[in-house]
Coordinates of C-alpha atoms in Angstrom, one line a residue:
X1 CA -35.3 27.8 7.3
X2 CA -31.7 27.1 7.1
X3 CA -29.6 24.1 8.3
X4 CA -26.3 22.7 8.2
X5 CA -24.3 19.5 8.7
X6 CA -20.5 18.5 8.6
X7 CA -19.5 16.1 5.7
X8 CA -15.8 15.7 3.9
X9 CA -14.6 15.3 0.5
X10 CA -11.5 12.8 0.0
X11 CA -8.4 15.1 -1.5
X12 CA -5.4 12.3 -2.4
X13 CA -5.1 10.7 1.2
X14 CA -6.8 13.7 3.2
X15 CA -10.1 14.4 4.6
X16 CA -11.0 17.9 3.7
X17 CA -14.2 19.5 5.4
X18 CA -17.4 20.1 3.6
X19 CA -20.1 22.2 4.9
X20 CA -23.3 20.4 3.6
X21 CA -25.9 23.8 4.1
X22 CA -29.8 23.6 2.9
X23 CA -32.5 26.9 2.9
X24 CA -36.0 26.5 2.3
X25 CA -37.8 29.1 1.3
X26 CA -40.5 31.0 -0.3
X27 CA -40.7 31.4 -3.8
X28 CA -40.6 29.1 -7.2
X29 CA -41.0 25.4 -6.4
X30 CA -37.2 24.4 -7.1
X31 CA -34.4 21.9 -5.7
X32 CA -31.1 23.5 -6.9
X33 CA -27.6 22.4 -5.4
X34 CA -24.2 24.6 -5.8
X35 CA -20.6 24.5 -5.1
X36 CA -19.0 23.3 -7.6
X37 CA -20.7 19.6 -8.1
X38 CA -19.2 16.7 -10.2
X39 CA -21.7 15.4 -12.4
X40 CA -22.4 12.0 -9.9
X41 CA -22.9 15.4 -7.2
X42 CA -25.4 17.1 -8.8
X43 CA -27.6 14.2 -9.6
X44 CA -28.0 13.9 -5.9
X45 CA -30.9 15.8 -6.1
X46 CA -33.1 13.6 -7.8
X47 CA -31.9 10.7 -5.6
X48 CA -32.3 12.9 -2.1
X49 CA -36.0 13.9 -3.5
X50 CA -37.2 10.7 -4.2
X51 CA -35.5 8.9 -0.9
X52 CA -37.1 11.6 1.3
X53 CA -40.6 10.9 -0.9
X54 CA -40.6 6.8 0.0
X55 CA -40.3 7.7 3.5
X56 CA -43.3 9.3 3.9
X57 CA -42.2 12.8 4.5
X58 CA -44.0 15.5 1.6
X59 CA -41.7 17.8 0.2
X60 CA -43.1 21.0 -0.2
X61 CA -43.8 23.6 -3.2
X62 CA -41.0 25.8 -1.9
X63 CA -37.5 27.3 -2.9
X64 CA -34.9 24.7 -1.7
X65 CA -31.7 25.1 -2.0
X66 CA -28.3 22.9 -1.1
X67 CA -24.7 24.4 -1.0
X68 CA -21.4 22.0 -0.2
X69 CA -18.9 24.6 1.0
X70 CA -16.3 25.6 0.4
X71 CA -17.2 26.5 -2.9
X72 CA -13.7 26.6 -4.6
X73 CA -13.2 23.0 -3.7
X74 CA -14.4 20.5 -6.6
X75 CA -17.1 18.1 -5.0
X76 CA -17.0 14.3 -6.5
X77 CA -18.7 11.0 -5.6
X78 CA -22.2 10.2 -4.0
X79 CA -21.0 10.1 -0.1
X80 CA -22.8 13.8 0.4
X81 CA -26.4 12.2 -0.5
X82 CA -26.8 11.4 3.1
X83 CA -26.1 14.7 4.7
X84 CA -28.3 16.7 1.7
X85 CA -31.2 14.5 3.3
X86 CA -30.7 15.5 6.7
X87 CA -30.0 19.2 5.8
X88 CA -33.2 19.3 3.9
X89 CA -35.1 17.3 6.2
X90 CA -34.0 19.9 9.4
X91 CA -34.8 22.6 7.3
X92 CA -38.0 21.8 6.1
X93 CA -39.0 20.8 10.4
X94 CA -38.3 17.2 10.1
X95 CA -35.7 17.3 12.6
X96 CA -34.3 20.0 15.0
X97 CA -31.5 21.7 13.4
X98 CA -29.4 21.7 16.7
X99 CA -29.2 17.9 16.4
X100 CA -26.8 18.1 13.5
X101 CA -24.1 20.1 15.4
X102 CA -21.5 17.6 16.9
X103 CA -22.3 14.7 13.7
X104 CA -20.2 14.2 10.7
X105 CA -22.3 12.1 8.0
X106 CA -21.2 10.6 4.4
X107 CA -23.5 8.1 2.8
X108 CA -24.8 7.2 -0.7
X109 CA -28.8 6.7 -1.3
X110 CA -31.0 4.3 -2.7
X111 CA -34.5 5.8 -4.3
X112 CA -36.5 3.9 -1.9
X113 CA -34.1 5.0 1.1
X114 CA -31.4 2.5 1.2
X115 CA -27.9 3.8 2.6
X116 CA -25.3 2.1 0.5
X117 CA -22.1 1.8 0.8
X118 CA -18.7 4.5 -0.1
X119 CA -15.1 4.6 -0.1
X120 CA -12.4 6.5 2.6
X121 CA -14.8 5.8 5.4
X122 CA -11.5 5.0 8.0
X123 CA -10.4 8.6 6.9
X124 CA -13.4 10.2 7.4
X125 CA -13.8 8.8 11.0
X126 CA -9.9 10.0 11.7
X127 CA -10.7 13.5 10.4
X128 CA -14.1 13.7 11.8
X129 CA -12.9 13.1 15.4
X130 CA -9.6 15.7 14.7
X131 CA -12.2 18.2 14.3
X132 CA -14.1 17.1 17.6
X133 CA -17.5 15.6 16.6
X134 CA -19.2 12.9 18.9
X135 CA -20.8 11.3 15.8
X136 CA -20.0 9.8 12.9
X137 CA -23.1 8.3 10.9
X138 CA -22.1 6.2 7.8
X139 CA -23.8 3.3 5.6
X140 CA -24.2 -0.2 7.9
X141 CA -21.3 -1.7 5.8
X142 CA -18.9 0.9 6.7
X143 CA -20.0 1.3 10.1
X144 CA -17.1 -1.6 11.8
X145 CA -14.7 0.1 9.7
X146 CA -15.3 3.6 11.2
X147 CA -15.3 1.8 14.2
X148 CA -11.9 1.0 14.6
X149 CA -11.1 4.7 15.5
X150 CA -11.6 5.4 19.4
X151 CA -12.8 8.5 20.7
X152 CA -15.9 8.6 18.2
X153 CA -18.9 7.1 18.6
X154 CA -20.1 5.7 14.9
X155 CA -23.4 5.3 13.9
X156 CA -24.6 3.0 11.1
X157 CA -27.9 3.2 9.1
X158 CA -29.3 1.2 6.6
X159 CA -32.2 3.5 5.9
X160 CA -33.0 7.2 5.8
X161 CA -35.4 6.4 8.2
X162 CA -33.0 5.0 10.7
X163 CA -31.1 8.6 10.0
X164 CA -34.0 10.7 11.2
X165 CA -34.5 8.2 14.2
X166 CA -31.0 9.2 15.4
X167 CA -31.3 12.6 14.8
X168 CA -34.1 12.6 16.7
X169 CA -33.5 10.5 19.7
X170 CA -29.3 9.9 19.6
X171 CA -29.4 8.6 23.2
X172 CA -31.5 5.4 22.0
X173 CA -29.2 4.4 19.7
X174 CA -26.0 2.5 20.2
X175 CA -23.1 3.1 18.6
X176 CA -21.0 0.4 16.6
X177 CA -18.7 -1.6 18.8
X178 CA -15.5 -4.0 17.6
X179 CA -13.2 -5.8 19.5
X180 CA -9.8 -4.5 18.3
X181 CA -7.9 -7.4 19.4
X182 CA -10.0 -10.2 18.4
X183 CA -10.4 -8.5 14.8
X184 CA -6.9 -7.9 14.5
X185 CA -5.7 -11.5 15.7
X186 CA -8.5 -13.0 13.2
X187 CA -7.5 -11.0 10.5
X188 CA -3.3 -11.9 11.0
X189 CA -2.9 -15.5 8.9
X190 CA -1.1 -16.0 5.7
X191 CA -2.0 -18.8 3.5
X192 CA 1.9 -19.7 2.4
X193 CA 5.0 -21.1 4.2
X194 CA 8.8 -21.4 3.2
X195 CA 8.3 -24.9 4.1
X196 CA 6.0 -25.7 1.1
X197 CA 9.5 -25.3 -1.1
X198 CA 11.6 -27.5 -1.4
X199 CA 15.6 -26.8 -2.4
X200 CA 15.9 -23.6 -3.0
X201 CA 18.4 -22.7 -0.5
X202 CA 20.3 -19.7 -2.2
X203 CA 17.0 -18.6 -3.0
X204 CA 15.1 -18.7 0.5
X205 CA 18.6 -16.8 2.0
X206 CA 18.3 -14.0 -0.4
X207 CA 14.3 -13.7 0.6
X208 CA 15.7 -13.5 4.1
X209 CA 18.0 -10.7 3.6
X210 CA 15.8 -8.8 1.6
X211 CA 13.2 -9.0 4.3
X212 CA 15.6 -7.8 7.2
X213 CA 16.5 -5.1 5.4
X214 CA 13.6 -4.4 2.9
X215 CA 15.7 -5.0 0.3
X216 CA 14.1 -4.5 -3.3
X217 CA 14.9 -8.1 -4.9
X218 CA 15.0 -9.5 -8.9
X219 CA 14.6 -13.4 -9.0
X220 CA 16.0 -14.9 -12.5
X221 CA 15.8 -17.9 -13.7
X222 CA 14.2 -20.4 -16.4
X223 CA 10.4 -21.2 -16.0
X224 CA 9.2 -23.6 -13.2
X225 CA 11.9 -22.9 -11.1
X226 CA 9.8 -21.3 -8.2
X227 CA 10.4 -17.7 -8.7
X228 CA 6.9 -16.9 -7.9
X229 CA 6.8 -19.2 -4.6
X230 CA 9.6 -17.7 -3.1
X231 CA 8.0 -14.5 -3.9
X232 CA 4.4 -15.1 -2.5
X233 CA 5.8 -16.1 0.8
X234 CA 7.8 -12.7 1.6
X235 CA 5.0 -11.2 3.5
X236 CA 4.9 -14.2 6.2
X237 CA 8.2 -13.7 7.1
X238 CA 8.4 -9.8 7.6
X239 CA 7.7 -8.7 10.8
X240 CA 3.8 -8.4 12.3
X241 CA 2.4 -5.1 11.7
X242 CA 2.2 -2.7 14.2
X243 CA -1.7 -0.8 14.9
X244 CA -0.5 2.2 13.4
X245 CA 1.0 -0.1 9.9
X246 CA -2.2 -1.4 9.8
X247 CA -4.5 2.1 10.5
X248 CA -2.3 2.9 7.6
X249 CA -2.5 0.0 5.3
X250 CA -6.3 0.3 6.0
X251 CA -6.9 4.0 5.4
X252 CA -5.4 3.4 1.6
X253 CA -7.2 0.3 0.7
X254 CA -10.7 2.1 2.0
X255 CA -9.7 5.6 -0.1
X256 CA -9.1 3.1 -3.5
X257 CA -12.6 1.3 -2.9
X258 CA -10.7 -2.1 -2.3
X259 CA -11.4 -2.9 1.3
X260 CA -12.9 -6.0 2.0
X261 CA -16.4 -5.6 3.0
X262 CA -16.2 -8.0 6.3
X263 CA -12.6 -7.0 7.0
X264 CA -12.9 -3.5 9.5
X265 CA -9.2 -3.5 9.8
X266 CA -6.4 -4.8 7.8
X267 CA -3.6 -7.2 9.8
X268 CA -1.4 -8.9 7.3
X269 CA 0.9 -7.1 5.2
X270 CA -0.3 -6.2 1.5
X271 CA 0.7 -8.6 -1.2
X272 CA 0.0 -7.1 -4.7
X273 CA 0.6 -8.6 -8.5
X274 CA -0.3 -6.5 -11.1
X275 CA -0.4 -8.2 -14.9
X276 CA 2.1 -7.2 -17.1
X277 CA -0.6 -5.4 -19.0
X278 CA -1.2 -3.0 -16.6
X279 CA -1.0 0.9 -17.5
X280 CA 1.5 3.5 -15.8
X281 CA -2.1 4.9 -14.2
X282 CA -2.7 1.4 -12.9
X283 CA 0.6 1.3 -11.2
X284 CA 0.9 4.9 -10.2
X285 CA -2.6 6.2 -9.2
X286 CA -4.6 8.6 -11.2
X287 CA -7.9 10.1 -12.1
X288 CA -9.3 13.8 -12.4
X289 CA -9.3 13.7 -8.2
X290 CA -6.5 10.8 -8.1
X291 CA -6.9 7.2 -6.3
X292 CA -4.2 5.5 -4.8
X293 CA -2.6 2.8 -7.8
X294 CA -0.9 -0.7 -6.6
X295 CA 2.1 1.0 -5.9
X296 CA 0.2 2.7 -2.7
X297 CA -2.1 -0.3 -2.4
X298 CA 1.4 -2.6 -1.8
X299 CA 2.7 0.3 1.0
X300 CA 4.1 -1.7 4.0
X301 CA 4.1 -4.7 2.3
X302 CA 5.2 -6.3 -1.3
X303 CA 4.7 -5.5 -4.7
X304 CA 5.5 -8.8 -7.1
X305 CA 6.5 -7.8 -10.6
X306 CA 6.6 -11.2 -12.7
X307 CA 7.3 -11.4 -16.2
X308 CA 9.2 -7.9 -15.5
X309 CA 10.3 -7.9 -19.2
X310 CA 7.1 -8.3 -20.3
X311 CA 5.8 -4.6 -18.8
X312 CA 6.0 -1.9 -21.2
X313 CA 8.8 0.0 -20.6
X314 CA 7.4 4.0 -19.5
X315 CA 4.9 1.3 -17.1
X316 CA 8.3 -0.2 -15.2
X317 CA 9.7 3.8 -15.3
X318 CA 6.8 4.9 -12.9
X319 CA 8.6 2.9 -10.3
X320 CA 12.0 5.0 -10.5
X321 CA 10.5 7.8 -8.2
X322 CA 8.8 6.1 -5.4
X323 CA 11.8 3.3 -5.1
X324 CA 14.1 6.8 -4.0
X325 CA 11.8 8.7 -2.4
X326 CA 9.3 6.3 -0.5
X327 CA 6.3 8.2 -1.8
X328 CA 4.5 9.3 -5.2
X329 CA 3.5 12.4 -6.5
X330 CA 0.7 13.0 -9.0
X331 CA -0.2 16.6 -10.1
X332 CA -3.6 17.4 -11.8
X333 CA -5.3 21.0 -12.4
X334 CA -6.9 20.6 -9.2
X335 CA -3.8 20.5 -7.0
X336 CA -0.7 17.8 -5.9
X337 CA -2.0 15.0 -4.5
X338 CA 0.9 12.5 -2.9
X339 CA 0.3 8.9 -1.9
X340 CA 2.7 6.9 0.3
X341 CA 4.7 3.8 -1.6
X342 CA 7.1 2.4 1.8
X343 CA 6.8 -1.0 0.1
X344 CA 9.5 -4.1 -1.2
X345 CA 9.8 -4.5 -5.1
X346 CA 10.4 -8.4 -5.6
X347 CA 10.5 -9.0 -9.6
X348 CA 10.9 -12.1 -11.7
X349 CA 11.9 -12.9 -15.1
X350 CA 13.2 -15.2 -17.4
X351 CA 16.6 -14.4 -18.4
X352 CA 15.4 -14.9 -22.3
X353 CA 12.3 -15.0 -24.4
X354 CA 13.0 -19.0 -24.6
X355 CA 14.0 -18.9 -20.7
X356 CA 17.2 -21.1 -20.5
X357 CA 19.9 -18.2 -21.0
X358 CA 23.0 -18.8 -20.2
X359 CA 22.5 -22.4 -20.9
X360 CA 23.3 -22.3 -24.6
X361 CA 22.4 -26.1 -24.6
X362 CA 18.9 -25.6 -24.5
X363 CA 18.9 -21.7 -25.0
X364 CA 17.5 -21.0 -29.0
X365 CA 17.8 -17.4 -28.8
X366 CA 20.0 -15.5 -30.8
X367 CA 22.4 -12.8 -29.3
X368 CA 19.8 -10.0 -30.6
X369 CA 16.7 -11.3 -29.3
X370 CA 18.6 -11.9 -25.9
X371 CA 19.7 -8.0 -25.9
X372 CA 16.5 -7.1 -27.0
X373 CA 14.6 -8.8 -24.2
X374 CA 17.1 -7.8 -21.5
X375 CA 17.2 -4.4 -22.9
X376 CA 13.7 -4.0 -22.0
X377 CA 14.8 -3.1 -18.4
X378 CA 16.8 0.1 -18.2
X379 CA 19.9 0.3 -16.2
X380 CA 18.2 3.1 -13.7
X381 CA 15.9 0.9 -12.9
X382 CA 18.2 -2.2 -12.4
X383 CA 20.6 0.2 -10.1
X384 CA 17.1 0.6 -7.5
X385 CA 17.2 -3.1 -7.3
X386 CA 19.6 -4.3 -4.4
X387 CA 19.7 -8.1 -4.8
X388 CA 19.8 -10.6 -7.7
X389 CA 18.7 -14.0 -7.5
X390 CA 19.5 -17.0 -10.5
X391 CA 17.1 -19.7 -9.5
X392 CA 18.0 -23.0 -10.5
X393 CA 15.6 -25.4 -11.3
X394 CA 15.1 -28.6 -9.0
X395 CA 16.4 -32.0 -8.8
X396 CA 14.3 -35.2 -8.7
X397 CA 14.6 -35.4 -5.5
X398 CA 12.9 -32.2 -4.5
X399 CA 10.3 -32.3 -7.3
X400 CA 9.5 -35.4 -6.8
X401 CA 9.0 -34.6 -2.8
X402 CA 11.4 -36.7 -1.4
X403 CA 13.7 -34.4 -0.2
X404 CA 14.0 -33.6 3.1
X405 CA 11.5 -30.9 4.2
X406 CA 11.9 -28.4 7.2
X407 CA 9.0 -27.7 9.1
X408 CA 8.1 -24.5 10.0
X409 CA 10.4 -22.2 8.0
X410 CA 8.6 -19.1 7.7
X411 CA 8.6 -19.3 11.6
X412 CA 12.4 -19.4 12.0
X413 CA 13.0 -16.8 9.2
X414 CA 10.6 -14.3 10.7
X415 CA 12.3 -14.3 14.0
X416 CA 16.3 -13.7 12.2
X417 CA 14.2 -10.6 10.4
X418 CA 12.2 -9.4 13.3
X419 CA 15.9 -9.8 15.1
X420 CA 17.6 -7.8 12.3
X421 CA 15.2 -5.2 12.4
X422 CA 15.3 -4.6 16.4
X423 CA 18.7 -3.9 15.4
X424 CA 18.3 -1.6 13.0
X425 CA 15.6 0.5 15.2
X426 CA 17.9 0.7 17.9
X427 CA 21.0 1.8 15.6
X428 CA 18.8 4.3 13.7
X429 CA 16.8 5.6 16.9
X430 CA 16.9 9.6 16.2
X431 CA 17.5 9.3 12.7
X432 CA 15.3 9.4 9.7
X433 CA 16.0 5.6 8.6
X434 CA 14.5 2.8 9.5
X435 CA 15.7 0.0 7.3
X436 CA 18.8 -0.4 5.8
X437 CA 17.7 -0.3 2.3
X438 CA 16.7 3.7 3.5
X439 CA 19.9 4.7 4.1
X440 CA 21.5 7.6 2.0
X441 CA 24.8 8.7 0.9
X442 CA 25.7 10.2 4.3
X443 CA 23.8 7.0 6.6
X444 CA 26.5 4.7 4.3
X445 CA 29.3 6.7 5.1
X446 CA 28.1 6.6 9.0
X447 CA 26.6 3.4 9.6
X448 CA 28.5 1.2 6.8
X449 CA 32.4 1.3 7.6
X450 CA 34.6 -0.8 6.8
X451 CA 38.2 -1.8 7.8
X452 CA 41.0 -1.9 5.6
X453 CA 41.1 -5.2 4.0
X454 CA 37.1 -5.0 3.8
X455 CA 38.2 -1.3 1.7
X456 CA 40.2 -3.0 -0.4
X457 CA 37.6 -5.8 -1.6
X458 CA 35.0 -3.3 -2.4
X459 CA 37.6 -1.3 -4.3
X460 CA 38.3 -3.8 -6.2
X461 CA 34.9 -4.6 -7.2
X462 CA 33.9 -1.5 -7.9
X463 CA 36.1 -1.2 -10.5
X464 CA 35.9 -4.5 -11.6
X465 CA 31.5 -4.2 -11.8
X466 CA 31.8 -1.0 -13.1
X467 CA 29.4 0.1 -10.4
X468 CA 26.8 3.6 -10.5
X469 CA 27.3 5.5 -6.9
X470 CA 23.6 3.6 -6.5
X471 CA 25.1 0.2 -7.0
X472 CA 28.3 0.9 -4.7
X473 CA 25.9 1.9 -1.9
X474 CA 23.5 -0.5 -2.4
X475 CA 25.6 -3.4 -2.4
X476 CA 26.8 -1.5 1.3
X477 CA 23.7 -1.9 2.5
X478 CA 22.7 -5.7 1.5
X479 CA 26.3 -6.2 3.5
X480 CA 24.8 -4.2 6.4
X481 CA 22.2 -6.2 6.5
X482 CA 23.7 -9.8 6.1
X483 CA 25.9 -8.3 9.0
X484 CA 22.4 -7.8 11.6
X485 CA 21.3 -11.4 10.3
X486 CA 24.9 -12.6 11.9
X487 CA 24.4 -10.1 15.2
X488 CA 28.0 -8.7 13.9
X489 CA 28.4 -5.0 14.4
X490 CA 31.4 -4.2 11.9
X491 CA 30.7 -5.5 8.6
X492 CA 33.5 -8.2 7.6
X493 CA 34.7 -9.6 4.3
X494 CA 32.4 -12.6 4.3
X495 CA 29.3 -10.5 4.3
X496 CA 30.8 -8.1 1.6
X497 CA 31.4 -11.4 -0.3
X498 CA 27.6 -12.9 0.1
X499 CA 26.6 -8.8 -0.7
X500 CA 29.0 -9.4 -4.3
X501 CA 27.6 -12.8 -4.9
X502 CA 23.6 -11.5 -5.1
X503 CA 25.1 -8.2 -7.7
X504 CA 27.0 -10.0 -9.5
X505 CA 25.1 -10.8 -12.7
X506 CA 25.1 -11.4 -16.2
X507 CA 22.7 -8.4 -16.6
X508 CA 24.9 -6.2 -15.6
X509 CA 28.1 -7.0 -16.5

């Protein structure tokens, strides 16, 4: 008797169908499984045997066979376990074989029945109600995260058993229910606030432009100085994210295997800080079917590079690409696989190995070993970067917390960004930018004009900073965006001025 059942197979961010089919049959007792398995694939077999066996249900001394089609596709990870049972279980008269028409199923099994968890759940759910099913059963702990997606009644089990009890009677089951809006207000708190710092004016500005515009930023300065404070903070101020942002930011995290197992839905913008250890594949994404890396993991949100030097130097080239182009590209045998990167780059570093560079007071570093550690970043990769910060360390005062302290900071910086941006959306409406930072060669020459004293400034900075094409443009758009923060339409001399003031550095002079 033959059955079939509609699972999927992640490819990079996609759902791709697979046909899950099982025949029983006459012949030579045998349980074989084709289509072109991965290894964690074909052990299914023994798993599916023995989790039908604890159930109660006798397999018979018959021919069965299992085929995940298409067969030209390559078939990794243990979500198909699920659907094998209930192909081989219709087929052998456990359950009608009409019943499975309409369900999409993905699940891993236990010996003794248990539905465990998988990964991509979210993008299953989206692809399984694209191709019209009414069901979607997964594993109980993925079942709130299929859940988010409307149109789609999901299903979770915690046992085979519970699987053929659906199967069998689907009206008697209820389908998961979340309350969007309660699990998305819950889930929207950050734990910092700009007003936890002290000083750091110069600093907190820069943080503020680079937010209204998505500006990528490099914070330098000697140790203790707050670099990474200033950094951890960005993602409060940056505007709320919007249901689709957070669909999004979801969908990745679930494909990687990083969602949060009580957390359905994702509502505060990713914050991620890979050690300066980590590999190019770490960073990138990778594998023989690839996984998103922290690059995709920070999209919509903020990757914090600290102790930039300190990354080996083909790890901090990775970056290069998806800083231009907004999304990465990793090619295997098995196809192109592309994984979104719209995120903010905030570095830090020490300006030497000692730390206290320029300050030759307290600076024991030779000339060499300065060039050396500097050298480390190349000057591609410091032309991406739009803003450059020298934190200064404190005073008294503000270590010692009496300095005055402003109370809700983040609050007041959020709404100039949120502001800035509304500006931007409705400038850019009909055009392929949405933040400053995104605009190319011809958005500069459009949206970034300048009168004629404001033309003579930047000529004579250019020549003065030697400046790339890159740098020239850049610094247009950080003066853009310091114009939105003011509400000014044309941009004006004292925002090309601020613009010079976070270029002008050391490091590139």
């Amino acid at each position: 008797m033959f059955s079939t059942i509609l699972s999927g197979a992640m490819n990079g961010m996609e759902c791709r169908d697979v046909h899950v089919e099982a025949d029983v049959s006459m012949g030579m007792p045998t349980f074989s499984m084709v289509g072109f398995l991965g290894s964690e694939v074909k052990e299914a077999a023994e798993r599916v045997k023995n989790a039908i066996r604890n159930t109660g249900v006798q397999i018979p001394a018959k021919r069965i066979t299992v085929n995940l089609s298409p067969a030209d596709m390559r078939k990794s990870g243990t979500a198909f376990d699920l659907p094998i049972a209930a192909a081989v279980l219709a087929s052998l008269g456990e359950i009608e074989a009409n019943n499975l028409q309409g369900v999409f199923m993905a699940g891993e099994l236990s010996l003794n029945g248990e539905v465990n968890g998988i990964c991509g759940v979210l993008a299953m759910t989206l692809h399984a109600r694209e191709q019209g099913m009414e069901y979607c059963v997964f594993p109980r702990e993925n079942a709130k995260e299929g859940a988010v997606v409307e149109g789609i009644k999901v299903i979770g089990v915690g046992h085979i058993t519970e699987m053929l009890a659906f199967l069998k009677q689907k009206e008697r089951m209820k389908p998961e229910r979340i309350d969007m809006a309660d699990v998305f207000s819950q889930s929207k708190r950050y734990e910092y606030d700009y007003s936890d710092i002290r000083g750091q004016k110069r600093g907190k500005r820069a943080m503020e432009i680079a937010a209204a515009g998505r500006h990528n930023i490099l914070l330098i300065g000697p140790p203790g100085t707050g670099k990474s404070m200033l950094a951890k903070r960005l993602p409060d101020i940056l505007p709320p994210l919007t249901m689709e942002e957070s669909f999004s930011i979801t969908k990745i995290h679930s494909i990687a295997g990083v969602l949060p197992k009580d957390t359905p839905l994702l509502a505060t913008r990713p914050f991620l800080q890979p050690h300066h250890t980590s590999s190019p594949y770490a960073l990138a994404g990778g594998g023989k079917i690839p996984k998103p890396g922290m690059i995709s993991l920070a999209h919509r949100g903020v990757l914090f590079l600290d102790e930039l030097p300190e990354f080996k130097r083909e790890t901090l080239e990775i970056l290069r690409q998806p800083l231009e182009d907004k999304v990465i590209h990793i090619s295997r045998v098995g196809g192109n696989y592309e994984f979104p990167a719209e995120l903010m780059v905030v570095a830090a570093m020490n300006p030497c190995k000692c730390g206290f560079y320029p300050d030759r007071n307290r600076c024991r570093c030779t000339v060499a070993e300065i060039n050396q550690y500097q050298g480390k970043l190349s000057k591609p990769l410091l032309d991406r970067i739009d803003l450059y910060v020298e934190v200064e360390g404190l005073g008294y005062e503000e270590i010692s917390g009496e300095g005055p302290k402003t109370e809700n900071e983040s609050e007041r910086m959020r709404n100039r960004v949120i502001a800035a941006g509304e500006i931007q959306k409705e400038r850019y409406r009909g055009r392929p930018y949405q933040f400053n930072s995104e605009l190319d060669a011809e958005g500069v020459y459009e949206f970034c004009t300048l009168d004629r004293k404001e033309k003579q400034l930047m000529e004579k900075i250019f020549h003065k900073m030697k400046l790339s094409a890159r740098g020239y443009h850049r610094m247009l758009k950080v003066a853009r965006t310091i114009a939105d923060l003011d509400e000014e339409k044309q941009i004006r001399e004292k925002h090309l001025k601020e613009a010079i003031s976070y270029r002008r550095n050391y490091m590139l002079e």
